[in-house]
CSV table of C-alpha atoms in Angstrom, one decimal:
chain,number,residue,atom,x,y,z
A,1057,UNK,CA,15.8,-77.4,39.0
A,1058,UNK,CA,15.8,-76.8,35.6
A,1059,UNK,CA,13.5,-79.8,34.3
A,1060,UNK,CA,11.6,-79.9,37.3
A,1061,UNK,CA,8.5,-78.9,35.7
A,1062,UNK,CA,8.9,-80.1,32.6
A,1063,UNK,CA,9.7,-83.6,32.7
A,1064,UNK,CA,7.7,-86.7,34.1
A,1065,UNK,CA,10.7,-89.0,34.7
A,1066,UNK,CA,12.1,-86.6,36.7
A,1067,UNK,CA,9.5,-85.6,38.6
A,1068,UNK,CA,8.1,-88.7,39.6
A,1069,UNK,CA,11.9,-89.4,40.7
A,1070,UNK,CA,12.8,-86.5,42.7
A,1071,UNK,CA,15.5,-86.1,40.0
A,1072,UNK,CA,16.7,-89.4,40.1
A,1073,UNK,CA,15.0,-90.4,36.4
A,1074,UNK,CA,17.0,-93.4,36.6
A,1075,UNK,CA,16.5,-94.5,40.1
A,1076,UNK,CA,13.7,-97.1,40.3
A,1077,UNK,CA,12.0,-97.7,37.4
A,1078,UNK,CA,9.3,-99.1,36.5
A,1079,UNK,CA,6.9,-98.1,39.0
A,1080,UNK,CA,3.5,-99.3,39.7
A,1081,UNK,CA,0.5,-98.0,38.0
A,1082,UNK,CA,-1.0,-97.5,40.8
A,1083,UNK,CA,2.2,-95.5,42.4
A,1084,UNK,CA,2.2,-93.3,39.8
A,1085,UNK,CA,-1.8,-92.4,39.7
A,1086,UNK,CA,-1.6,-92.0,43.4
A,1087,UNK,CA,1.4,-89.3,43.9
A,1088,UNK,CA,1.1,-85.9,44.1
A,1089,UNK,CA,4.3,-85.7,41.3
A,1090,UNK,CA,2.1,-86.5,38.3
A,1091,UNK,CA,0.4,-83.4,38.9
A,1092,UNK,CA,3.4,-81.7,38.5
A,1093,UNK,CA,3.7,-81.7,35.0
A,1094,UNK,CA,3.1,-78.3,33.4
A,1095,UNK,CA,2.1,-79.7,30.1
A,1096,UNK,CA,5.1,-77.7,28.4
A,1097,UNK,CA,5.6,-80.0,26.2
A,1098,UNK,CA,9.4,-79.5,26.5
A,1099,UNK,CA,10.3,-83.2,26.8
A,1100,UNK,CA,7.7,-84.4,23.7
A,1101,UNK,CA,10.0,-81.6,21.8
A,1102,UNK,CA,13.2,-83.3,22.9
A,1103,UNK,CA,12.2,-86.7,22.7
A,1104,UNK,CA,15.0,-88.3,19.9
A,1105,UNK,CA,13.1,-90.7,19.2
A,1106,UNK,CA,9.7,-88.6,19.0
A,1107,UNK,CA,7.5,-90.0,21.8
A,1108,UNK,CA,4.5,-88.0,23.0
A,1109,UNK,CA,5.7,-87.7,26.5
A,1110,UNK,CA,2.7,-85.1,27.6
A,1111,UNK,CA,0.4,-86.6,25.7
A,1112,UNK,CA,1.6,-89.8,28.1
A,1113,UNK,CA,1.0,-87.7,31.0
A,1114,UNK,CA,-2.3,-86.0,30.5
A,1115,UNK,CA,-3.6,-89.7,29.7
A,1116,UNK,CA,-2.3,-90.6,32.8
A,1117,UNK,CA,-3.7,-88.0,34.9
A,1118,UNK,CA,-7.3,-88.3,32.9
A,1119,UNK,CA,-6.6,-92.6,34.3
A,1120,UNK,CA,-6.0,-90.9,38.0
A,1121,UNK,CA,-9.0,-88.4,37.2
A,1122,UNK,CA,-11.3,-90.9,36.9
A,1123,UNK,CA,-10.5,-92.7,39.8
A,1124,UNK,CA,-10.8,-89.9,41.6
A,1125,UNK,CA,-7.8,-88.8,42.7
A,1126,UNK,CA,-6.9,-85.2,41.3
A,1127,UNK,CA,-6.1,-82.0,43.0
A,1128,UNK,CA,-8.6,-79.6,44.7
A,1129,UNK,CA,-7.3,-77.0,42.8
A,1130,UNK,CA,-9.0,-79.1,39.6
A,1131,UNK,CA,-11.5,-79.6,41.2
A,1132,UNK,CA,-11.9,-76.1,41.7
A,1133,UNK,CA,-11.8,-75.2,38.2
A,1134,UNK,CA,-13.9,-77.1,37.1
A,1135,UNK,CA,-16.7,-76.0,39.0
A,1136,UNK,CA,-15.8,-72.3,38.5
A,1137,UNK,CA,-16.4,-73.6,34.3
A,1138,UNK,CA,-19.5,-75.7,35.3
A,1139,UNK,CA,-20.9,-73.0,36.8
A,1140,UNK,CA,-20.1,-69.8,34.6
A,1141,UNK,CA,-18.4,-70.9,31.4
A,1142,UNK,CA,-15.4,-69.6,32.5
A,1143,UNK,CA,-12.2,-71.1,34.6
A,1144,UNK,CA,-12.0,-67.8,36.8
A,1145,UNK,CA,-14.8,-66.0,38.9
A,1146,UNK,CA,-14.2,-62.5,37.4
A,1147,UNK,CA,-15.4,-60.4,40.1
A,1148,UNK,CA,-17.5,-57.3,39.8
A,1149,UNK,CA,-15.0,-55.0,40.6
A,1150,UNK,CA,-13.1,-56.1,37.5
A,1151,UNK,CA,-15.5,-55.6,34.9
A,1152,UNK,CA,-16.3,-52.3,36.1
A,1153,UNK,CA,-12.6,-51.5,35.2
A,1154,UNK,CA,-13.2,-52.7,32.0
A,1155,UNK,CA,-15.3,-49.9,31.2
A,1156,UNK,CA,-13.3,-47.3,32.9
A,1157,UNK,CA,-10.5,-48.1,30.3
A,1158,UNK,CA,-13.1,-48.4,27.6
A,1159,UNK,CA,-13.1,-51.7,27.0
A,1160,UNK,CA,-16.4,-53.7,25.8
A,1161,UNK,CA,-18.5,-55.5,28.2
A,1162,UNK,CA,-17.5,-59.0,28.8
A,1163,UNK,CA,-19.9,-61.5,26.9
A,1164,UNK,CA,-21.5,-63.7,29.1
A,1165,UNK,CA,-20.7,-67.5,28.3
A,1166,UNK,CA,-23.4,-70.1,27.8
A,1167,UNK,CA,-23.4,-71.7,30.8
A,1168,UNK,CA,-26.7,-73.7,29.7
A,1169,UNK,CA,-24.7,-74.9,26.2
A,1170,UNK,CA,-21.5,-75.4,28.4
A,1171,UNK,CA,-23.0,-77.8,31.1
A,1172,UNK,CA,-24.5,-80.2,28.7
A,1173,UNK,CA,-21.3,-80.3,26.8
A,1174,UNK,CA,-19.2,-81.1,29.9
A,1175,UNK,CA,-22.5,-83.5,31.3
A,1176,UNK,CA,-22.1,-85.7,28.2
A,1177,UNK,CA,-18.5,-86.0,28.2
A,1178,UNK,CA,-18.9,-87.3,32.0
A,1179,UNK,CA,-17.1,-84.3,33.6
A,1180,UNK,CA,-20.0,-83.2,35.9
A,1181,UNK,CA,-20.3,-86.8,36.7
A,1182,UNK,CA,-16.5,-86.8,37.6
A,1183,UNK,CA,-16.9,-83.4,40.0
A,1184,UNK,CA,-19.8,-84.7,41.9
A,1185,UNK,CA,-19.2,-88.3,42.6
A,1186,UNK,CA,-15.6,-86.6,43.9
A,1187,UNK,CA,-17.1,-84.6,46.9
A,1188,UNK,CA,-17.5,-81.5,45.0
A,1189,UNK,CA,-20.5,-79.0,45.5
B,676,UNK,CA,-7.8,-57.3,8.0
B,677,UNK,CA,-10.1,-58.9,10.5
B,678,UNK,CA,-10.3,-61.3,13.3
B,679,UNK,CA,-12.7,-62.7,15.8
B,680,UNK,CA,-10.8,-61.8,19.3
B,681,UNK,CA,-10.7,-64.9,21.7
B,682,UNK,CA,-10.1,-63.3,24.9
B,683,UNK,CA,-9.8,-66.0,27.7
B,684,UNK,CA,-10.3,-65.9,31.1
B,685,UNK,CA,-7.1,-64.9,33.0
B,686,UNK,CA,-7.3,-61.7,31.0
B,687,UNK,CA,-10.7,-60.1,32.1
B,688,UNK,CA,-9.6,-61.8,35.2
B,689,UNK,CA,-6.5,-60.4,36.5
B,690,UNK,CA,-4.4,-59.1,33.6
B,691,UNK,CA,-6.5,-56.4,31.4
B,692,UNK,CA,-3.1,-54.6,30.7
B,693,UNK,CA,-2.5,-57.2,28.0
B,694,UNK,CA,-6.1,-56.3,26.5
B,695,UNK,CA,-5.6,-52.5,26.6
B,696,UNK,CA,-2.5,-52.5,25.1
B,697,UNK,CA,-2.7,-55.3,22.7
B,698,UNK,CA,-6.2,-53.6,21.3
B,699,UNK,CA,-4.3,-50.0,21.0
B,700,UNK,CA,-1.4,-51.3,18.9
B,701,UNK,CA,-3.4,-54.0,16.7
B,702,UNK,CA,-5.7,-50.9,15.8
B,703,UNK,CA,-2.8,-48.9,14.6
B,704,UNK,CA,-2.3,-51.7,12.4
B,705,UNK,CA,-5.5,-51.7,11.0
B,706,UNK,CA,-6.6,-55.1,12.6
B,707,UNK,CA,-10.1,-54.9,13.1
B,708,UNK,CA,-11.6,-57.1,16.1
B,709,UNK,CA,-14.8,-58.3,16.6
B,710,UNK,CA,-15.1,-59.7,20.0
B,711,UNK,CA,-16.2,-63.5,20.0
B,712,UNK,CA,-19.7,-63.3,21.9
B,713,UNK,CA,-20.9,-65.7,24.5
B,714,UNK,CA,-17.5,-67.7,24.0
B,715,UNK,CA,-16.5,-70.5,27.1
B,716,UNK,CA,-13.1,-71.2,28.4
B,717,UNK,CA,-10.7,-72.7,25.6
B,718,UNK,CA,-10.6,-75.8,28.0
B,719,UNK,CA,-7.2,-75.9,28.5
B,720,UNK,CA,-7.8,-76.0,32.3
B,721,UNK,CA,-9.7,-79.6,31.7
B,722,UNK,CA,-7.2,-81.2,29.7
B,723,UNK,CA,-5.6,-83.0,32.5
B,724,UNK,CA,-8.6,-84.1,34.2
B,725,UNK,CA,-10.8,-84.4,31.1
B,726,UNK,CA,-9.6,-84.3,27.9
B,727,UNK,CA,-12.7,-85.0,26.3
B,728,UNK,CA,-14.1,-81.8,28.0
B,729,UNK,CA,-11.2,-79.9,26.5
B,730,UNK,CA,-12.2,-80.8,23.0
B,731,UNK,CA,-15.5,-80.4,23.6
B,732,UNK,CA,-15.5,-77.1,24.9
B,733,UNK,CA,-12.5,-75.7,22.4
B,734,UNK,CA,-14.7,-76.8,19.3
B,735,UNK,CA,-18.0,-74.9,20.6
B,736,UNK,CA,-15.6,-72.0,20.3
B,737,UNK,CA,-14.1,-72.7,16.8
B,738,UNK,CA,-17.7,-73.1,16.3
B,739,UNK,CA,-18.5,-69.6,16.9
B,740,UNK,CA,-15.7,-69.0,14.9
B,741,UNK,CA,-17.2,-70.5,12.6
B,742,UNK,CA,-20.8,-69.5,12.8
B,743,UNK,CA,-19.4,-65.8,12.7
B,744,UNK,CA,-16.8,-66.5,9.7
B,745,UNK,CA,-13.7,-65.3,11.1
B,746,UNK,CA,-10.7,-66.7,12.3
B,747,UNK,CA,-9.5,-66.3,15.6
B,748,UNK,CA,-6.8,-64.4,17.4
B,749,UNK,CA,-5.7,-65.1,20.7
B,750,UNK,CA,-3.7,-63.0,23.2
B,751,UNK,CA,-3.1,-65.4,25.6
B,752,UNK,CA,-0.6,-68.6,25.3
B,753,UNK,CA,-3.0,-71.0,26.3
B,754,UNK,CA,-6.1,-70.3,24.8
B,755,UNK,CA,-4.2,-70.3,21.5
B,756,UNK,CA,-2.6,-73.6,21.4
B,757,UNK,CA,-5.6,-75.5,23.1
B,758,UNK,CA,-7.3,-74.0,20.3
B,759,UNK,CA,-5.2,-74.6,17.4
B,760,UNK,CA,-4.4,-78.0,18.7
B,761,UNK,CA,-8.1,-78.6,18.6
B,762,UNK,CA,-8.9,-77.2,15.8
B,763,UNK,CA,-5.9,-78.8,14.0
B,764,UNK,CA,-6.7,-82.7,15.2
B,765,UNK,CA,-10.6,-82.0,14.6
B,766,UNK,CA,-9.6,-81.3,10.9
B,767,UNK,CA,-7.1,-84.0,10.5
B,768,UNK,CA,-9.0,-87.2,11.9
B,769,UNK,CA,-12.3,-87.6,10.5
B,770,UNK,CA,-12.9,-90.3,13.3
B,771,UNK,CA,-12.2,-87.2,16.2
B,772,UNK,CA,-14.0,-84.6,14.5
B,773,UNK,CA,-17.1,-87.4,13.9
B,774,UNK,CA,-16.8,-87.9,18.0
B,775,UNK,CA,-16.9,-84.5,19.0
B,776,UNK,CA,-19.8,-83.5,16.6
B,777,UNK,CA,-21.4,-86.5,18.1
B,778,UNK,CA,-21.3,-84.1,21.3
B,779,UNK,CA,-21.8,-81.1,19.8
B,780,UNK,CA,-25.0,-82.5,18.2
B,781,UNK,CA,-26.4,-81.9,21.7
B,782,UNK,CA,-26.3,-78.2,21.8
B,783,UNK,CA,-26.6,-77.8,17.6
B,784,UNK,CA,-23.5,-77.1,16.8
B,785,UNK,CA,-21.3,-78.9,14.5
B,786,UNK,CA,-17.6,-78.3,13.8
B,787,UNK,CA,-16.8,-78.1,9.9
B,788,UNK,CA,-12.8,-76.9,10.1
B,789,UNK,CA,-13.4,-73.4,8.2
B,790,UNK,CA,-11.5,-71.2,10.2
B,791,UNK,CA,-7.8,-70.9,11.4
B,792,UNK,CA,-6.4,-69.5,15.2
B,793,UNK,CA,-3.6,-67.2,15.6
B,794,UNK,CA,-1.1,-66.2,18.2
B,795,UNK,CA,-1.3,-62.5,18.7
B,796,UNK,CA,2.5,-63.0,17.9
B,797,UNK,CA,1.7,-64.8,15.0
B,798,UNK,CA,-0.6,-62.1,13.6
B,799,UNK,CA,2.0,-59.6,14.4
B,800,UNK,CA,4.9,-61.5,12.2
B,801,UNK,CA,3.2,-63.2,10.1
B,802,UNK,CA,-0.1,-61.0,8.7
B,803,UNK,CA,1.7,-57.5,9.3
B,804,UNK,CA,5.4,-58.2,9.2
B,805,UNK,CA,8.5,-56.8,11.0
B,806,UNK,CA,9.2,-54.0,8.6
B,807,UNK,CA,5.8,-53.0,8.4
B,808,UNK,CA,6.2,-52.7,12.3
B,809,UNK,CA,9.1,-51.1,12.0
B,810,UNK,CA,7.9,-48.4,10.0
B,811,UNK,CA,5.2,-47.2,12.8
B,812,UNK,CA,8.3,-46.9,15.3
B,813,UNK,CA,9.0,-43.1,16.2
B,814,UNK,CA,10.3,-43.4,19.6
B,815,UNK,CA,13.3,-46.5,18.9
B,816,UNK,CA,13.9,-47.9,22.3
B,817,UNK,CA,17.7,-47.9,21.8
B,818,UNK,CA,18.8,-47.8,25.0
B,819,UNK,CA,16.9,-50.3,26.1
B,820,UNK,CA,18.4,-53.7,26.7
B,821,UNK,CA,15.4,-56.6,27.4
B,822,UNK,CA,14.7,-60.3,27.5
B,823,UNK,CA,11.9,-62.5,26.2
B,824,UNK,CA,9.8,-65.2,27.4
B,825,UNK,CA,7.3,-66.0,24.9
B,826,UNK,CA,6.0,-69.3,26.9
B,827,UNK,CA,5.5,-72.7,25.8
B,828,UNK,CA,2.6,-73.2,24.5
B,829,UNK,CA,3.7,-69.9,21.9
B,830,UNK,CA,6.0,-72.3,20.3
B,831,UNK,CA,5.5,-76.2,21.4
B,832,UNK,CA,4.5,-79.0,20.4
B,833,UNK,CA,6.9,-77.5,17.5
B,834,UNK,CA,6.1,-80.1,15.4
B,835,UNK,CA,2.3,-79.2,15.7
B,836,UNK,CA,3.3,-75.3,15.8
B,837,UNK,CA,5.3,-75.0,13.2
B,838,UNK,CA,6.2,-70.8,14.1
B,839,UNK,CA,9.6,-70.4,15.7
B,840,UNK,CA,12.1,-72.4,17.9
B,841,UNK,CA,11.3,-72.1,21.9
B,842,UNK,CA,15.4,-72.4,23.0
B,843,UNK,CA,15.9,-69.1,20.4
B,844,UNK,CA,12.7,-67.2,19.2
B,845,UNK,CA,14.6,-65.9,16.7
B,846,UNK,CA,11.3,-64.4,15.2
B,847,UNK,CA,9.6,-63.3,18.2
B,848,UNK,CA,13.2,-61.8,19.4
B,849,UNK,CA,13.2,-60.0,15.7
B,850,UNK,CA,9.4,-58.4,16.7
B,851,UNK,CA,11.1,-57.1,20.0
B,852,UNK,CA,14.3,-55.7,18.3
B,853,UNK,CA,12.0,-54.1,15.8
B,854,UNK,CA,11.3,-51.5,18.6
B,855,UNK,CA,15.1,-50.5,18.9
B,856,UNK,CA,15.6,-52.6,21.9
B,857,UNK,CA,18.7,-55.1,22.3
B,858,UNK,CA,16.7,-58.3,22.9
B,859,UNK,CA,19.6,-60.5,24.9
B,860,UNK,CA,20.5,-64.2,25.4
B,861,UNK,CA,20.2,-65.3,28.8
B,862,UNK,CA,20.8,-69.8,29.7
B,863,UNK,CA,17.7,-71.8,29.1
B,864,UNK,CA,14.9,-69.2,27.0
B,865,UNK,CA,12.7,-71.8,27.3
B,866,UNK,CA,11.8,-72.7,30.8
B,867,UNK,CA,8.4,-72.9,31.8
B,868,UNK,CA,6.9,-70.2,34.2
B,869,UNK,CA,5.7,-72.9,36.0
B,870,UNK,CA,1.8,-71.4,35.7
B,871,UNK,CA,0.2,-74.5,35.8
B,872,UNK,CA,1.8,-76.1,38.7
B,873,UNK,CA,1.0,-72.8,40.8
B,874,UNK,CA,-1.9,-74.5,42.1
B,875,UNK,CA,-0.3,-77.6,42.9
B,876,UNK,CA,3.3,-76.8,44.9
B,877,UNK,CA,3.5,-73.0,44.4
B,878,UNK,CA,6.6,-73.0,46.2
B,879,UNK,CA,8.0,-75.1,43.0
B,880,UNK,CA,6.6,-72.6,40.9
B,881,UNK,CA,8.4,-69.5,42.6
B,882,UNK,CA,11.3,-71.2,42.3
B,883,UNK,CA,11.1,-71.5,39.0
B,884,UNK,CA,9.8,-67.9,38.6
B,885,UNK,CA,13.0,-67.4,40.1
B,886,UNK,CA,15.4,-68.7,38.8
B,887,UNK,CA,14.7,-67.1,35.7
B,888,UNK,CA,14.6,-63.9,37.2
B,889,UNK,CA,18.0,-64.7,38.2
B,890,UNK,CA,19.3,-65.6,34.6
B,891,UNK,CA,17.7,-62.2,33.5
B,892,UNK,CA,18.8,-60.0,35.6
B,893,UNK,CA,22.4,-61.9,35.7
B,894,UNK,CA,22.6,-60.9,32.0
B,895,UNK,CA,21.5,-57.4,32.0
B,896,UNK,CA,18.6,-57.5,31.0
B,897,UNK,CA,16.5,-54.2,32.2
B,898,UNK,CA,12.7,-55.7,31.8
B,899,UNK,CA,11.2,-59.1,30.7
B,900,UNK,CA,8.9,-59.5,27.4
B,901,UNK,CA,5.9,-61.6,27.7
B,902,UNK,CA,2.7,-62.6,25.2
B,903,UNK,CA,1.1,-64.5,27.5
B,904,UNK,CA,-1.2,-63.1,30.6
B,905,UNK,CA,-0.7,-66.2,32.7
B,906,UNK,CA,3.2,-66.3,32.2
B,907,UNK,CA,2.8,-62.3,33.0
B,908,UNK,CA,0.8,-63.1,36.0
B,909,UNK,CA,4.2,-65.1,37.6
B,910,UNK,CA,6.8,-63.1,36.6
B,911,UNK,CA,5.1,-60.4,37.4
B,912,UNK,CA,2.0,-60.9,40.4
B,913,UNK,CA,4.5,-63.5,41.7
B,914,UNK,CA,7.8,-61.5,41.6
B,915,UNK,CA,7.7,-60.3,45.4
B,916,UNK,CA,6.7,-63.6,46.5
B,917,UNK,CA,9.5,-65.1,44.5
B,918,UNK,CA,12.1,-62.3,45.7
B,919,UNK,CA,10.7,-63.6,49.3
B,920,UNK,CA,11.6,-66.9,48.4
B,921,UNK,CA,14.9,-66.8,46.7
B,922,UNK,CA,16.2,-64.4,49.8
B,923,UNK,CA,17.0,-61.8,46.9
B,924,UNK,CA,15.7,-58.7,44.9
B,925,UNK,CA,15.3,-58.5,41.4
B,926,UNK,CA,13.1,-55.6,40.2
B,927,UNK,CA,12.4,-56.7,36.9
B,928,UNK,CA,9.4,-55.0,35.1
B,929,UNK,CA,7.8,-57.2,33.0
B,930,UNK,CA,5.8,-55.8,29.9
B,931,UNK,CA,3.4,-57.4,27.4
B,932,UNK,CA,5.0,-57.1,23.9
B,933,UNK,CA,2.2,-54.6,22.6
B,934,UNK,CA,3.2,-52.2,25.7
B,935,UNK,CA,6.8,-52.7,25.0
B,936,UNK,CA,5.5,-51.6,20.7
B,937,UNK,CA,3.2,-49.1,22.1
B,938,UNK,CA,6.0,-47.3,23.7
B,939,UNK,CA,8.2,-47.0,20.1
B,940,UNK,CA,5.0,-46.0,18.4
B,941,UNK,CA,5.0,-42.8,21.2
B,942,UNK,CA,2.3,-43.5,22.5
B,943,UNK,CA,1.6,-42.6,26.0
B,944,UNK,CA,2.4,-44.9,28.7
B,945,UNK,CA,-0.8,-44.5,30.6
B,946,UNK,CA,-2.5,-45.0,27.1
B,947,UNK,CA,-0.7,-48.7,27.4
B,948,UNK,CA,-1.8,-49.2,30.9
B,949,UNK,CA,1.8,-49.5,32.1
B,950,UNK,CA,1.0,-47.8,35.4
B,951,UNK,CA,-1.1,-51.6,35.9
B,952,UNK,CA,2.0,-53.3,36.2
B,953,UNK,CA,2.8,-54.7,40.1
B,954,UNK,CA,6.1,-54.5,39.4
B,955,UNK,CA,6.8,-50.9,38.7
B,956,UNK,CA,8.2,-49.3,35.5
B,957,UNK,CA,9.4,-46.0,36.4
B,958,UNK,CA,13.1,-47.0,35.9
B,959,UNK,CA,12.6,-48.3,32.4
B,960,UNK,CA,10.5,-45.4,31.1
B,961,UNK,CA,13.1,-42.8,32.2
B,962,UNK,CA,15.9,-45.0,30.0
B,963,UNK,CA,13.3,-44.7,26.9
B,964,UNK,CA,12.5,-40.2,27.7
B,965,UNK,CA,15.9,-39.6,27.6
């Protein structure tokens, strides 16, 4: 329990990190268990011999990514960003509280500025060509 | 003193507690905000999928930053490291930062490393200082015995961090014990929330919502200490559902650090938007009237 969140090996091993090593490329970028790292960065901190474990494991998600296999949840996201600048629809209900409690209005993001960023860098590219909106 | 205030989205999203309470406190301090305008998500929630849209849309913001000559506090975990981290590789590799102002050439911008990024935890140890904090407490929260969870990405990748040691924050814990209360030990500070894997297999993440709870409440603790809305949201949002899943209550109120301040500074709980929490705080606020 305690490092299932926060360590690939482990993970990808149901706890076993030893048990069957090495695994395919292909096994790895296809299972559900490389999503489950949390990016804590707990293992890259206890690494002895300083390897960037997360880094290792948002490269090899980014691989998966691109081939198109990645969570809906992801895929989600990144919509909710393409299409308002921000990674959660804030609903109308909350920013009337805002100014209830006297808090300023929420700037609205780019989303013009935003969407050619995340068009050059191929994300809306990546969305579409998955079966997004 | 004066920041630009980078407020995220899970904040204006679900957790404005944090905001309220964080803006009161900071104010007493003489902080001034200005809030960053028409700023984007930090892009942490890209990085695994994309990480060239995470530096891409974390540099537009240090841009701002920029453009506006301030640097930036953060209340939220997240948006602060994916920031920093950004901002911290864009200065140090001249090949990076030439790559991502390749990008940004396409909306004008161009990222020149002028600013820094601060934890609101950071700002709070660093730029005003325990005694200076303690010096604003009227109400000491003495009888008050809590736990901390300042989140990952509040202290790793240490070696990129650099502010205090994730298995035993002992300066975060030194911020919390400035307000009178015992700030206590419980096995393994450091474990994740399990926030990012919510979406994923959110039965995994209860249980690890959990098991902390578990540790917490297993060593007295009386309420949890967060600086991060999306750990908040878990421990917090999630605690029913995680009582449901572990087949056992645990009533744990969980307060952002600047409530938990606001509270030894007198100031009135509705003030701190306590009455906002899911899990409620009654118990805890008749400890600290007495």
């Amino acid at each position: 329990m305690d490092e299932l969140a926060s360590s690939l090996g482990v993970n990808v091993n149901e706890g076993k990190p030893r048990r069957k090593l090495p695994w395919t490329l292909m096994d790895v970028l296809s299972g559900n268990k490389l999503w489950l790292c949390a990016s804590c960065f707990r293992c890259m901190d206890r690494c002895p011999r300083d390897v960037d474990f997360t880094e290792i494991s948002i490269a090899l998600r980014n691989l998966a990514a691109r081939k198109g296999i990645m969570p809906e949840v992801y895929k989600e996201q990144a919509l909710t960003i393409i299409e308002t600048g921000y990674a959660f629809r804030i609903s109308e209900a909350r920013l009337k509280l805002r100014s209830k409690y006297g808090l300023p209005e929420l700037p609205k993001s780019d989303v013009e500025q935003v969407n050619k960023l995340l068009d050059v860098v191929g994300l809306k590219n990546m969305i579409k060509t998955e079966g997004g909106k | 003193m004066k920041y630009l205030l980078f407020l995220g989205c899970v904040i204006p999203y679900r957790v404005l507690s944090y905001e309220i309470s964080a803006r009161k406190i900071l104010a007493e301090f003489g902080v001034e905000l200005i809030d960053m305008p028409n700023f984007n998500c930090c892009g942490f929630p890209l990085e695994a999928i994309n990480y060239e849209a995470t530096l891409v849309l974390a540099a537009r913001n240090l841009c701002i930053a920029e453009e506006e000559g301030l640097s930036i506090l953060a209340l939220c975990n997240g948006c602060s490291e994916t920031l920093y981290l950004v901002n911290k590789k864009l200065k140090e590799s001249k090949e990076l930062r030439e790559k991502v102002n390749d990008f940004l050439s396409n909306i004008g911008m161009e990222f020149k490393g002028k600013i820094e990024v601060k934890h609101l935890a950071r700002v709070l140890y660093e730029d005003i200082g325990v005694e200076r904090i303690k010096k604003k407490v009227v109400n000491p929260l003495s009888e008050l015995v809590v736990a901390q969870h300042g989140g990952c990405h509040l202290f790793r990748p240490v070696k990129h961090i650099q502010f205090d040691d994730p298995d035993n924050p002992v300066k975060f814990k030194s911020l919390i014990e400035a307000t009178g209360a015992k700030c206590v030990s419980y096995p393994d500070e450091s474990q994740c929330c399990g926030g990012p894997i919510s979406g994923i297999e959110s039965k995994l993440a209860l249980q690890l919502v959990a098991d902390k709870l578990k540790r917490i409440k297993g060593v007295g603790a009386q309420a949890l200490i967060t600086v991060c809305p999306y750990c908040h949201l878990m421990y917090d949002s999630m605690q029913k559902m995680a009582e449901r899943e572990a087949g056992e209550e645990f009533g744990i109120p969980v307060l952002h650090y600047p409530q938990l301040l606001g509270l030894a500074m007198g100031m009135d709980p509705k003030e701190l938007a306590i009455d906002m929490l899911k899990v409620k705080a009654t118990k805890i606020l008749e400890i600290i009237s007495k």
